[in-house]
mmCIF file of C-alpha atoms in Angstrom:
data_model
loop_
_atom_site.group_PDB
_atom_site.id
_atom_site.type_symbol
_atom_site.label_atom_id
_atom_site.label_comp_id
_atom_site.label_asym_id
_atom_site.label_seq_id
_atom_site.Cartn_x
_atom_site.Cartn_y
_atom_site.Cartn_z
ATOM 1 C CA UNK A 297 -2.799 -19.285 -10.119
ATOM 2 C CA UNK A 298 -3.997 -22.068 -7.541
ATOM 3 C CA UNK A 299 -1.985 -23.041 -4.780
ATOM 4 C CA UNK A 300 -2.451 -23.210 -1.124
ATOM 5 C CA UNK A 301 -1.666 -20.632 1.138
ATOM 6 C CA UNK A 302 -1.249 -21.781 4.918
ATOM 7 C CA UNK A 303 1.031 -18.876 6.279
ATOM 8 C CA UNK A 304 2.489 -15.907 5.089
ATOM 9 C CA UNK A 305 5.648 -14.505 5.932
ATOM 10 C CA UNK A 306 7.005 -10.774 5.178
ATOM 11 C CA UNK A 307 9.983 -8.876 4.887
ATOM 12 C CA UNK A 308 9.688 -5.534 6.788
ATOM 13 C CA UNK A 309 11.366 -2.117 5.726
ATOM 14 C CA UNK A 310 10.698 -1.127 2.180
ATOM 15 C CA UNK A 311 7.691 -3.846 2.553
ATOM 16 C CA UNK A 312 5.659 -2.500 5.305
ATOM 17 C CA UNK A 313 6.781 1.108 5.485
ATOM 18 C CA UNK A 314 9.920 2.964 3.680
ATOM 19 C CA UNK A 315 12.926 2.655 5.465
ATOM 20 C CA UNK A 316 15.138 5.892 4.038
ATOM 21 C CA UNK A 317 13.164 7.912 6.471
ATOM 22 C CA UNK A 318 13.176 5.732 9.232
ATOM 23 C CA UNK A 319 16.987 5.957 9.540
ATOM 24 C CA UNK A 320 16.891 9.665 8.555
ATOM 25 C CA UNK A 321 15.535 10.110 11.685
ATOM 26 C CA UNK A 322 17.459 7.402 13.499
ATOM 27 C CA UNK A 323 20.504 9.351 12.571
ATOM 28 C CA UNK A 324 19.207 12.611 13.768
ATOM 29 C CA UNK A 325 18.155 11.366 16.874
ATOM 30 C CA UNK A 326 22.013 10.051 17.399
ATOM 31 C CA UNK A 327 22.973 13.694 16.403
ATOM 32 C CA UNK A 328 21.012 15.161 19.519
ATOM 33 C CA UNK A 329 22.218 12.369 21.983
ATOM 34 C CA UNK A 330 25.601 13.027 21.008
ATOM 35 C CA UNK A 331 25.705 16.995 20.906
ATOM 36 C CA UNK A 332 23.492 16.688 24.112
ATOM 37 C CA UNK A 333 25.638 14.205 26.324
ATOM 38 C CA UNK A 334 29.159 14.222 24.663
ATOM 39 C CA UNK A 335 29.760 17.016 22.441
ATOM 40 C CA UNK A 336 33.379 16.164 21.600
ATOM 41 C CA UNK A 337 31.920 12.777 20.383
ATOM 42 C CA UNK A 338 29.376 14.361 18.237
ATOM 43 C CA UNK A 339 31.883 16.761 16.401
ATOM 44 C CA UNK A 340 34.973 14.374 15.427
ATOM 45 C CA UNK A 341 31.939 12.283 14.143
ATOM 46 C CA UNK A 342 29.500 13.938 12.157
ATOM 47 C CA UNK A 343 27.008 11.935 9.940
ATOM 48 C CA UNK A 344 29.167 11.986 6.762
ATOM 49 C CA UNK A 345 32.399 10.402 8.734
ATOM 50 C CA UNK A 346 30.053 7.937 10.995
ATOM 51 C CA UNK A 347 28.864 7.022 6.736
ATOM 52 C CA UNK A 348 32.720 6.306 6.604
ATOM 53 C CA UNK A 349 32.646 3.990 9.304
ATOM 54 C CA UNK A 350 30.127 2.345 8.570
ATOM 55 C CA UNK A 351 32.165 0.891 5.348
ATOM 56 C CA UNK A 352 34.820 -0.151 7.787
ATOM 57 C CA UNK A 353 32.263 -2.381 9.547
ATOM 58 C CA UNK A 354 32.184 -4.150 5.869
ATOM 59 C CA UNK A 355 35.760 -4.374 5.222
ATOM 60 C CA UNK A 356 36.574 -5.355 9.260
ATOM 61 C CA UNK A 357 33.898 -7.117 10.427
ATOM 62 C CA UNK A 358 32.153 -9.758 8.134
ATOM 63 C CA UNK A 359 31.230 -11.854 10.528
ATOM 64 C CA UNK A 360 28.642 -8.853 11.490
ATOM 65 C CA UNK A 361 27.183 -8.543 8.118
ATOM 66 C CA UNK A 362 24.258 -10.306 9.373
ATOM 67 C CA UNK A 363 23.670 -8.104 12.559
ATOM 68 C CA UNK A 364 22.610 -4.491 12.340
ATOM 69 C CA UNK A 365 22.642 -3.848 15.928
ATOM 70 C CA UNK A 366 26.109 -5.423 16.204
ATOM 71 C CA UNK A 367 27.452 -2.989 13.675
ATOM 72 C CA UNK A 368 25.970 -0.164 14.841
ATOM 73 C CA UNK A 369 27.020 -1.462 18.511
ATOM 74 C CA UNK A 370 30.548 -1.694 17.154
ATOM 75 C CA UNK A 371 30.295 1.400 15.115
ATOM 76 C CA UNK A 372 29.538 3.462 18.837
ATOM 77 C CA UNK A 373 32.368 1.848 20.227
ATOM 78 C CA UNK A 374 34.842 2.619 17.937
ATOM 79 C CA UNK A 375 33.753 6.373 17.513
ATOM 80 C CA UNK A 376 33.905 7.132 21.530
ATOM 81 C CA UNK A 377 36.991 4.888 22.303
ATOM 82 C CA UNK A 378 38.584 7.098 19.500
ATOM 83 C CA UNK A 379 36.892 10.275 21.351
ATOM 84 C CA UNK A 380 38.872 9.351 24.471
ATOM 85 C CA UNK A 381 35.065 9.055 25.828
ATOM 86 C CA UNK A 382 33.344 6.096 28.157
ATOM 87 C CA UNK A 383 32.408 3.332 26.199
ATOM 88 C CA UNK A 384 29.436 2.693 28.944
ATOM 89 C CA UNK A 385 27.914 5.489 27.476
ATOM 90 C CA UNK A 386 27.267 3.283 23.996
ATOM 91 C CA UNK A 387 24.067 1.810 25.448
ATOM 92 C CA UNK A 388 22.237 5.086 25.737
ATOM 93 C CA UNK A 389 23.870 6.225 22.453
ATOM 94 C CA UNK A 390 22.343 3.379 20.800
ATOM 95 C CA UNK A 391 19.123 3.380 22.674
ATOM 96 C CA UNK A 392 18.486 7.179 21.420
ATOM 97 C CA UNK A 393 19.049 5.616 17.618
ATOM 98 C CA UNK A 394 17.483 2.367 17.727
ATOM 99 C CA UNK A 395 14.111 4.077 19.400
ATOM 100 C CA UNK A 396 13.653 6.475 16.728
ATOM 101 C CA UNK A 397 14.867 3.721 14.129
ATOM 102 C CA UNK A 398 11.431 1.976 15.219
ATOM 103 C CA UNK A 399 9.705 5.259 14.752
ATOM 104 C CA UNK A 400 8.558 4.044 11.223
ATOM 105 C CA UNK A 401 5.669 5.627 9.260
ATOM 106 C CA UNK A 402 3.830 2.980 7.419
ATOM 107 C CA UNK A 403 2.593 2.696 3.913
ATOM 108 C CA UNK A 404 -0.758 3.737 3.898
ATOM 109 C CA UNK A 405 -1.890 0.155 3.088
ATOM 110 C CA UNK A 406 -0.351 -1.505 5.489
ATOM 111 C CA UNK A 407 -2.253 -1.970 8.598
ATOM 112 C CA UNK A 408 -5.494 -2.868 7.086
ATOM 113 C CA UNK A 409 -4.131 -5.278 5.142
ATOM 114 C CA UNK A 410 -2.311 -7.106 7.630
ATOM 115 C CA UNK A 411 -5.430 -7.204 9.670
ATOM 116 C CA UNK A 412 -7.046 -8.685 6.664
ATOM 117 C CA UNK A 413 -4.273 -11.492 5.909
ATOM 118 C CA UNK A 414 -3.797 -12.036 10.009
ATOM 119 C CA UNK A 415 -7.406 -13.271 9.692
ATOM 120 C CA UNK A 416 -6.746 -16.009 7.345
ATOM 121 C CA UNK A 417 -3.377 -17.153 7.593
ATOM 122 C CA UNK A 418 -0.586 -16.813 10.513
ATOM 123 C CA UNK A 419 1.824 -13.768 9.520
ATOM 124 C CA UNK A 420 5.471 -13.816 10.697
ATOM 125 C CA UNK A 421 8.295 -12.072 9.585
ATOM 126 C CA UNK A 422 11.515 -12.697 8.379
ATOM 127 C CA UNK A 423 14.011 -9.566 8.084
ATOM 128 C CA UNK A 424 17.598 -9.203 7.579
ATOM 129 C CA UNK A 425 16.985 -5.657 9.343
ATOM 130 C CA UNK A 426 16.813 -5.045 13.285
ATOM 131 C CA UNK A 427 13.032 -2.891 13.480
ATOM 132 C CA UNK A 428 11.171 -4.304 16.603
ATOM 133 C CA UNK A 429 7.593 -4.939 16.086
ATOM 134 C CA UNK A 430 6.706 -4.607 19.582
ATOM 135 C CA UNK A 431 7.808 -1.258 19.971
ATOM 136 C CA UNK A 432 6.409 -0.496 16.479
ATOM 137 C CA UNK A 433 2.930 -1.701 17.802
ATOM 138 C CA UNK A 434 2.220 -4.876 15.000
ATOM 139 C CA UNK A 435 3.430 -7.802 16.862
ATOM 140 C CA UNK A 436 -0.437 -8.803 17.848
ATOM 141 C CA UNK A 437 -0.599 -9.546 13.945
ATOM 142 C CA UNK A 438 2.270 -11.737 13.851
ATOM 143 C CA UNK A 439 2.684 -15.060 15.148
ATOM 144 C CA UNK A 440 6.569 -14.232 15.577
ATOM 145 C CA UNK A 441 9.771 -12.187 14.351
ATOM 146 C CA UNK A 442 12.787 -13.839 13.022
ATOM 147 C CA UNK A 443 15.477 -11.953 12.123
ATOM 148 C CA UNK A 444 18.604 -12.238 10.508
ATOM 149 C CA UNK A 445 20.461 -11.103 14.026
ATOM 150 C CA UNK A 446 18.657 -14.283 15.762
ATOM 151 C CA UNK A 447 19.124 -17.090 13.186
ATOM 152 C CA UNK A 448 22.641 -16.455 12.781
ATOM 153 C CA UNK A 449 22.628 -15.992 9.260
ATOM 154 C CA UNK A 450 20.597 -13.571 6.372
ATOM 155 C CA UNK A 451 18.728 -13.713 3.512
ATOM 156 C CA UNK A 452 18.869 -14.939 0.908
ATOM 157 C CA UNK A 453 20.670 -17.846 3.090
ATOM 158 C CA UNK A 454 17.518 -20.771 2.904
ATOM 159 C CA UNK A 455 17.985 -21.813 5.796
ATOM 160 C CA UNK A 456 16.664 -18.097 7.414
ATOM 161 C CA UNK A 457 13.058 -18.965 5.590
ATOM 162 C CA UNK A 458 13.218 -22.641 6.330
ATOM 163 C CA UNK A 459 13.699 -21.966 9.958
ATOM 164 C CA UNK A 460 10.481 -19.885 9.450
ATOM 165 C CA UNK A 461 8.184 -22.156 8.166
ATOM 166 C CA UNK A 462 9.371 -24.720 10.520
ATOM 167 C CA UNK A 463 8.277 -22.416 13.512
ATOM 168 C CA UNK A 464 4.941 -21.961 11.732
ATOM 169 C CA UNK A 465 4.386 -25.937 11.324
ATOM 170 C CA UNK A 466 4.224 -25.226 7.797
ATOM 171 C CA UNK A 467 5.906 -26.717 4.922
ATOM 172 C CA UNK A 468 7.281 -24.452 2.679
ATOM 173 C CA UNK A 469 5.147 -24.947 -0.282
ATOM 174 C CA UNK A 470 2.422 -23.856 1.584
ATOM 175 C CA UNK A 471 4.080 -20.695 2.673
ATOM 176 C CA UNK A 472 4.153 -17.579 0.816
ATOM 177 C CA UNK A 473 6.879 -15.057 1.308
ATOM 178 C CA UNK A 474 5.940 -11.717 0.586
ATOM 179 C CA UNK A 475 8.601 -8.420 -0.056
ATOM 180 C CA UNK A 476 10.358 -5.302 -2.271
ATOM 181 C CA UNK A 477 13.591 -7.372 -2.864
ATOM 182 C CA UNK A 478 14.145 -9.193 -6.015
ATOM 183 C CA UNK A 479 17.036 -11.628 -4.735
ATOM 184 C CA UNK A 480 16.412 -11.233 -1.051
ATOM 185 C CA UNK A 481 12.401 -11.850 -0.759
ATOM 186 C CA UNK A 482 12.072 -13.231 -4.071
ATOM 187 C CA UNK A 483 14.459 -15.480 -5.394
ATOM 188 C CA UNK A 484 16.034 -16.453 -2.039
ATOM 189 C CA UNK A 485 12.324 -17.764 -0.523
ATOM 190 C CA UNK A 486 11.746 -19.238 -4.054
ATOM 191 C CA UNK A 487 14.964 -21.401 -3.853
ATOM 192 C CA UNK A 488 14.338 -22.561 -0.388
ATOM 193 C CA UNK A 489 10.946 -23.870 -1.644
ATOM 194 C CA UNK A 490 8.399 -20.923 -0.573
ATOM 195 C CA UNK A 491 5.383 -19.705 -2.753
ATOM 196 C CA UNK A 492 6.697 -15.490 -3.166
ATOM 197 C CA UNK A 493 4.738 -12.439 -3.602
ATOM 198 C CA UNK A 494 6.522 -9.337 -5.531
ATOM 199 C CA UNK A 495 5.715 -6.142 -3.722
ATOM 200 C CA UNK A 496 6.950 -3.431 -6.612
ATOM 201 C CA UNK A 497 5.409 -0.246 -4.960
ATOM 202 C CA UNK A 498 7.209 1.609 -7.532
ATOM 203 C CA UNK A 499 5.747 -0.360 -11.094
ATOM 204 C CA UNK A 500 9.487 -1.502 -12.152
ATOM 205 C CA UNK A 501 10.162 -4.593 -14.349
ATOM 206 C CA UNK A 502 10.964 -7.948 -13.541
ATOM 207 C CA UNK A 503 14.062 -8.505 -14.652
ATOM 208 C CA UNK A 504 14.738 -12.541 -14.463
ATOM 209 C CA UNK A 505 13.927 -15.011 -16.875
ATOM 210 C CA UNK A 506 15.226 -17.973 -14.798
ATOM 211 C CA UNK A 507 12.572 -17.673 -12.185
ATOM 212 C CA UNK A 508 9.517 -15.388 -11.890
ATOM 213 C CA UNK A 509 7.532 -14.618 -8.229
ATOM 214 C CA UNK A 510 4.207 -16.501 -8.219
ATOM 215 C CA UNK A 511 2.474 -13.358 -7.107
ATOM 216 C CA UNK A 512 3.491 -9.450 -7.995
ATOM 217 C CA UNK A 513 1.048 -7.178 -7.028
ATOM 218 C CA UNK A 514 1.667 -3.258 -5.931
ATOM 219 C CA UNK A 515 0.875 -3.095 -2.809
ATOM 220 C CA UNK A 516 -0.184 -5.169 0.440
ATOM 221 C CA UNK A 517 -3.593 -4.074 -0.156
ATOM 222 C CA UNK A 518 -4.305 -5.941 -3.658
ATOM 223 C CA UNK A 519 -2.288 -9.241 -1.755
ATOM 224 C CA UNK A 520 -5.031 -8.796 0.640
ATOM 225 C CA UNK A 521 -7.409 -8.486 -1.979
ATOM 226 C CA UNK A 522 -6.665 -11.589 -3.711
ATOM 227 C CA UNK A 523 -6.064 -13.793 -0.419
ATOM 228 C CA UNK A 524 -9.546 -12.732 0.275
ATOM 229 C CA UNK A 525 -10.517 -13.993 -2.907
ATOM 230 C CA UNK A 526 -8.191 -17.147 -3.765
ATOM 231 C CA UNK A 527 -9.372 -18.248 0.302
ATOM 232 C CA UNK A 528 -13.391 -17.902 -0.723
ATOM 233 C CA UNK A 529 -12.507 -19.757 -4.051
ATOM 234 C CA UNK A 530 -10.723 -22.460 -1.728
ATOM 235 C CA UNK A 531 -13.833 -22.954 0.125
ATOM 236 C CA UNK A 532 -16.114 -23.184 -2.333
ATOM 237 C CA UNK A 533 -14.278 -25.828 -3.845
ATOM 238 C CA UNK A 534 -14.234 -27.633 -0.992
#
């Protein structure tokens, strides 16, 4: 495979670290806030009727299908307006969720081999979730986060990857887009004219013949491996 490489961009939960867990605990940590500070709240809206809601965001709200925090904002507000409770309370509410939300555990593989690739090649990321890297602790490895909240629109939309590489001073064929989701990270970066990297931590097969990723590897640590080697190669033959 020989193409050039001049910045890498990466999708973020189920990429760098798993994200069932992360809101697990996201949700738990709303539990406490709730039974802690309003206890009415917290028992007309256990975590199986807040799942409820959260379809109702779907069906109500389109125009917040991009914007995780928005829903979950609006999600808050509904549930203590309907409590009789102070809405002014839904900043705290959503501060207790959002901090544990960012309390991710990565994939063993992860840090090292951003370190490696931050090295080489400018990282950035492109996400249609809401994790903050700052509080996470990886921002010094990435140039900058875009997310689907701040361009307005998510993947697979091109214009969300295109606004990317246009940050990085890249064009697109130079940049490789690297994640777990077939249409999202894959097909959507390939479209808008992006090199892609597969990550398929769990050994599935592709299942497209239209288009295929240019890179599938199973984890971030054999994408280091090979940028390592496919950037020495590079050299050489210069």
């Amino acid at each position: 495979m020989t193409f050039r490489i001049r910045a890498i961009t990466l999708d973020l939960d189920d990429t760098l670290w798993p994200i069932a867990p992360a809101i697990d605990r996201a949700e738990a940590a709303l539990d406490a806030w709730l039974a802690a500070n309003v206890p009415h709240v917290a028992s007309q809206w256990p975590l199986h009727v807040r799942q409820r809601l959260r379809l109702q965001v779907d069906a109500e709200r389109p125009d917040m299908a991009h914007d995780m925090t928005a829903q979950r904002q609006w999600m808050l507000e509904r549930m203590f307006v309907e409590a009789g409770e102070d809405p002014a309370l839904v900043h705290d509410a959503f501060e207790a969720y959002f901090a544990a939300r960012c309390e991710v555990e990565h994939y063993p593989d992860t840090v090292d081999a951003l370190e490696r690739m931050a090295a080489h090649v400018p990282l950035a990321s492109v996400s249609n979730g809401n994790a903050c890297l700052t509080r996470i602790g990886l921002m010094p490895l990435f140039r900058f986060q875009l997310g689907a909240r701040e361009h307005g629109a998510a993947k697979p939309t091109p214009s969300i990857y295109l606004e990317a590489c246009e940050r990085l001073g890249v064009a697109p064929h130079d940049v490789l887009h690297v994640g777990d989701d077939i249409e999202l990270d894959v097909v959507g970066a390939a479209r808008a004219g992006l090199r892609t990297c597969w990550i398929d931590r769990r050994g599935e097969h592709w299942p497209r013949r239209d288009l295929q990723p240019d890179l599938h590897f199973p984890d971030l640590a054999a994408l280091a491996d090979w940028l390592d080697a496919h950037l020495a190669t590079e050299h050489h033959a210069a």
